């Protein structure tokens, strides 16, 4: 029944909206939840759905940071407009590695890595990495606390960390934030830059997926997609606000422990049912 599929779409939209921004992997959680909330659609639509509802999450970034990202804002003077353009140029530099690798190996990654084994391993490995890195940096003061201090070299290095997130279970925000922290960038700037990187990356990924699928939706498919996108957008707004508030007072160790626990539960679950 369509109502049941809409309900599943709402739940998947909630999961996407939360996990896209917290460093716990949205794609990984979506793959796992799909084991329990299977959308009864074509495989092609499901693959496209999983990517395009991420685009709805990206719209939340645009809403919350619109003034900061808008170089044409009348409230900004020439210096502020120049600084805004500088942010965009650094974003463009940062998306080059993942953009190139993603275009070249998208089908290969989908075929070989979108499974519970990959997700569980990456959840655990990067969970451990979060804990180790946070302990290593516990008494260190960041070298970069504003976007003006973020260099183009740093932007490119963070971009290479984002490549890791092409593997499901890694977390794009997690990979980029960890990479930024490793090179001395303060958590709030690392998180914001991670959000900004996601805008062109997810726009591009959504266009690619929609192009492959086409726009020949059935009415049911269109309703399912729209509901998932709306829910993902609304939940993302609250998730972003929560994360920005959280990281001003805490580090990412708790997310690391969460990833480890979930990864172990996933392995246990699939080994039992297997």
Coordinates of C-alpha atoms in Angstrom, one line a residue:
X1 CA 0.0 0.0 0.0
X2 CA 1.1 3.5 -0.8
X3 CA 0.5 4.7 2.8
X4 CA 2.9 2.2 4.2
X5 CA 5.6 3.2 1.7
X6 CA 5.0 6.9 2.6
X7 CA 5.5 6.0 6.3
X8 CA 8.8 4.3 5.4
X9 CA 9.8 7.3 3.5
X10 CA 9.1 9.5 6.5
X11 CA 11.2 7.3 8.7
X12 CA 14.1 7.2 6.2
X13 CA 13.8 11.0 5.9
X14 CA 14.3 11.3 9.7
X15 CA 17.3 9.0 9.6
X16 CA 18.8 10.9 6.7
X17 CA 18.2 14.3 8.3
X18 CA 19.9 13.3 11.5
X19 CA 22.8 11.2 10.2
X20 CA 23.8 13.4 7.3
X21 CA 25.2 16.0 9.7
X22 CA 26.3 14.0 12.7
X23 CA 29.6 12.2 12.0
X24 CA 28.0 8.7 12.0
X25 CA 27.4 8.2 8.3
X26 CA 24.1 8.8 6.6
X27 CA 24.7 6.4 3.7
X28 CA 25.7 3.7 6.1
X29 CA 22.6 4.1 8.3
X30 CA 20.3 4.3 5.2
X31 CA 21.8 1.0 3.9
X32 CA 21.2 -0.6 7.3
X33 CA 17.7 0.8 7.8
X34 CA 16.8 -0.4 4.3
X35 CA 17.2 -3.9 5.7
X36 CA 14.2 -3.2 8.0
X37 CA 12.3 -0.5 6.1
X38 CA 12.5 -1.9 2.6
X39 CA 10.9 0.4 0.1
X40 CA 8.9 -1.7 -2.4
X41 CA 10.0 0.1 -5.4
X42 CA 12.4 -0.6 -8.3
X43 CA 16.1 -1.0 -7.4
X44 CA 16.9 2.0 -9.7
X45 CA 14.4 4.2 -7.9
X46 CA 15.6 3.2 -4.5
X47 CA 19.2 3.9 -5.4
X48 CA 18.2 7.4 -6.7
X49 CA 16.0 8.0 -3.6
X50 CA 18.9 7.3 -1.2
X51 CA 20.9 10.0 -2.9
X52 CA 18.3 12.7 -3.7
X53 CA 16.9 12.9 -0.2
X54 CA 20.5 13.9 0.8
X55 CA 20.0 16.9 -1.5
X56 CA 17.0 18.0 0.7
X57 CA 19.4 17.9 3.7
X58 CA 21.8 20.2 1.7
X59 CA 19.0 22.7 1.3
X60 CA 19.0 23.0 5.1
X61 CA 22.6 24.2 5.0
X62 CA 21.6 26.8 2.4
X63 CA 18.8 28.1 4.6
X64 CA 20.8 28.2 7.8
X65 CA 24.0 29.7 6.3
X66 CA 22.4 31.7 3.5
X67 CA 23.7 35.1 4.6
X68 CA 27.2 33.7 5.3
X69 CA 27.3 32.0 1.9
X70 CA 25.6 34.9 -0.1
X71 CA 28.3 37.2 -1.6
X72 CA 25.6 39.5 -3.0
X73 CA 23.9 40.2 0.4
X74 CA 23.2 44.0 0.5
X75 CA 24.1 44.0 4.2
X76 CA 27.7 43.1 3.4
X77 CA 30.4 45.6 2.6
X78 CA 33.1 45.0 0.0
X79 CA 35.5 43.3 2.4
X80 CA 32.8 41.0 3.7
X81 CA 31.7 40.1 0.1
X82 CA 35.4 39.4 -0.8
X83 CA 35.6 37.1 2.3
X84 CA 32.4 35.3 1.2
X85 CA 33.9 34.7 -2.3
X86 CA 37.0 33.4 -0.6
X87 CA 34.9 30.8 1.2
X88 CA 33.4 29.7 -2.0
X89 CA 36.8 29.4 -3.8
X90 CA 38.1 27.3 -0.9
X91 CA 35.0 25.1 -1.2
X92 CA 35.6 24.6 -4.9
X93 CA 39.2 23.6 -4.2
X94 CA 38.0 21.2 -1.5
X95 CA 35.5 19.4 -3.7
X96 CA 38.0 18.6 -6.5
X97 CA 39.4 15.3 -5.1
X98 CA 36.0 13.7 -4.2
X99 CA 34.3 15.1 -7.4
X100 CA 36.9 13.6 -9.7
X101 CA 37.1 10.2 -7.9
X102 CA 33.3 10.1 -7.4
X103 CA 32.6 10.6 -11.2
X104 CA 35.2 8.0 -12.2
X105 CA 34.3 5.3 -9.7
X106 CA 30.6 5.9 -8.8
X107 CA 29.3 2.6 -10.4
X108 CA 32.2 0.6 -9.0
X109 CA 31.7 1.9 -5.5
X110 CA 27.9 1.2 -5.7
X111 CA 28.5 -2.3 -6.9
X112 CA 31.2 -3.5 -4.5
X113 CA 30.9 -1.4 -1.3
X114 CA 27.2 -0.8 -0.6
X115 CA 26.8 -3.6 1.8
X116 CA 26.6 -4.3 5.6
X117 CA 30.2 -5.7 5.8
X118 CA 31.7 -2.4 4.4
X119 CA 29.4 -0.3 6.6
X120 CA 30.2 -2.2 9.8
X121 CA 34.0 -2.1 9.2
X122 CA 34.1 1.6 8.4
X123 CA 31.8 2.5 11.3
X124 CA 34.2 0.8 13.7
X125 CA 37.5 1.9 12.1
X126 CA 36.5 5.6 12.0
X127 CA 34.9 5.3 15.4
X128 CA 38.3 4.3 16.8
X129 CA 39.9 7.1 14.8
X130 CA 37.6 9.7 16.3
X131 CA 38.5 8.6 19.9
X132 CA 42.3 8.4 19.2
X133 CA 42.4 11.8 17.4
X134 CA 40.4 13.5 20.1
X135 CA 42.8 12.1 22.8
X136 CA 45.8 13.2 20.8
X137 CA 44.4 16.7 20.4
X138 CA 43.0 17.1 23.9
X139 CA 45.5 19.7 25.1
X140 CA 46.3 21.3 21.7
X141 CA 45.0 24.7 20.6
X142 CA 43.8 25.0 17.0
X143 CA 45.9 27.0 14.6
X144 CA 42.9 28.0 12.5
X145 CA 39.8 29.6 14.2
X146 CA 38.4 31.7 11.3
X147 CA 37.8 31.1 7.6
X148 CA 40.4 33.8 6.8
X149 CA 43.1 31.6 8.4
X150 CA 42.1 28.6 6.4
X151 CA 44.5 28.3 3.5
X152 CA 43.9 26.8 0.0
X153 CA 46.4 24.0 0.8
X154 CA 44.4 23.1 3.9
X155 CA 41.2 23.2 1.9
X156 CA 42.7 20.7 -0.6
X157 CA 43.9 18.4 2.2
X158 CA 40.4 18.3 3.7
X159 CA 39.1 17.6 0.2
X160 CA 41.3 14.5 0.1
X161 CA 39.9 13.4 3.4
X162 CA 36.4 13.8 1.9
X163 CA 37.4 11.1 -0.7
X164 CA 37.3 8.6 2.1
X165 CA 33.6 9.3 2.6
X166 CA 32.8 7.8 -0.8
X167 CA 32.9 4.4 1.0
X168 CA 29.6 3.8 2.8
X169 CA 29.8 4.0 6.6
X170 CA 32.6 6.5 6.6
X171 CA 30.6 9.7 7.0
X172 CA 31.4 12.8 4.8
X173 CA 31.1 15.2 7.7
X174 CA 33.1 12.8 9.9
X175 CA 35.9 12.4 7.4
X176 CA 36.2 16.1 6.6
X177 CA 35.9 17.2 10.2
X178 CA 38.5 14.7 11.4
X179 CA 40.8 15.8 8.6
X180 CA 40.4 19.4 9.5
X181 CA 41.0 18.8 13.2
X182 CA 44.2 16.8 12.3
X183 CA 45.7 19.8 10.5
X184 CA 44.8 22.2 13.4
X185 CA 41.4 23.7 12.5
X186 CA 38.9 24.5 15.3
X187 CA 35.9 22.3 15.4
X188 CA 33.3 25.0 14.6
X189 CA 35.2 26.1 11.5
X190 CA 35.8 22.4 10.6
X191 CA 32.1 21.6 10.9
X192 CA 30.9 24.7 8.9
X193 CA 33.5 24.0 6.1
X194 CA 32.3 20.4 6.0
X195 CA 28.7 21.6 5.6
X196 CA 29.7 24.0 2.8
X197 CA 31.6 21.3 1.0
X198 CA 28.5 19.1 1.0
X199 CA 26.5 21.7 -1.1
X200 CA 28.2 21.3 -4.5
X201 CA 29.1 17.6 -3.9
X202 CA 25.5 16.6 -3.1
X203 CA 24.1 18.8 -5.9
X204 CA 26.4 17.1 -8.3
X205 CA 25.7 13.6 -7.0
X206 CA 21.9 14.2 -7.1
X207 CA 22.1 15.4 -10.7
X208 CA 24.1 12.4 -11.7
X209 CA 21.7 10.0 -10.1
X210 CA 18.6 11.7 -11.5
X211 CA 20.2 11.8 -14.9
X212 CA 20.8 8.0 -14.8
X213 CA 17.3 7.3 -13.5
X214 CA 15.5 9.9 -15.7
X215 CA 12.4 11.8 -14.7
X216 CA 9.8 9.2 -15.6
X217 CA 8.4 8.8 -12.1
X218 CA 5.2 7.1 -11.4
X219 CA 2.8 9.1 -9.2
X220 CA 3.6 6.9 -6.2
X221 CA 7.3 7.2 -6.7
X222 CA 7.0 11.0 -6.9
X223 CA 5.0 11.2 -3.7
X224 CA 7.5 8.9 -1.8
X225 CA 10.4 11.0 -3.0
X226 CA 8.8 14.3 -2.1
X227 CA 7.8 13.2 1.4
X228 CA 11.2 11.8 2.1
X229 CA 12.8 15.1 0.9
X230 CA 10.6 17.3 3.0
X231 CA 11.1 15.3 6.2
X232 CA 14.9 15.1 5.5
X233 CA 15.0 18.9 5.1
X234 CA 13.1 19.7 8.3
X235 CA 15.0 17.2 10.5
X236 CA 18.3 18.5 9.0
X237 CA 17.7 22.0 10.2
X238 CA 17.5 20.8 13.8
X239 CA 20.4 18.4 13.4
X240 CA 22.7 21.1 12.2
X241 CA 21.7 23.4 15.0
X242 CA 22.3 20.7 17.5
X243 CA 25.7 19.7 16.2
X244 CA 27.0 23.4 16.1
X245 CA 25.8 23.8 19.7
X246 CA 27.3 20.4 20.8
X247 CA 30.8 20.9 19.4
X248 CA 31.3 24.2 21.2
X249 CA 31.2 22.3 24.5
X250 CA 32.2 18.7 23.6
X251 CA 34.6 16.7 21.4
X252 CA 33.7 13.9 19.0
X253 CA 34.6 11.0 21.2
X254 CA 31.0 10.1 22.0
X255 CA 30.3 9.8 18.3
X256 CA 33.3 7.5 18.0
X257 CA 31.9 5.2 20.7
X258 CA 28.5 5.3 19.1
X259 CA 30.0 4.2 15.8
X260 CA 31.9 1.3 17.4
X261 CA 28.7 0.0 19.2
X262 CA 26.6 0.2 16.1
X263 CA 29.3 -1.4 14.0
X264 CA 29.5 -4.4 16.4
X265 CA 25.7 -4.7 16.6
X266 CA 25.5 -4.8 12.8
X267 CA 28.1 -7.5 12.6
X268 CA 26.3 -9.5 15.2
X269 CA 22.9 -9.1 13.6
X270 CA 23.9 -10.1 10.1
X271 CA 26.1 -13.0 11.3
X272 CA 23.1 -14.4 13.3
X273 CA 20.6 -14.0 10.5
X274 CA 23.2 -15.2 8.0

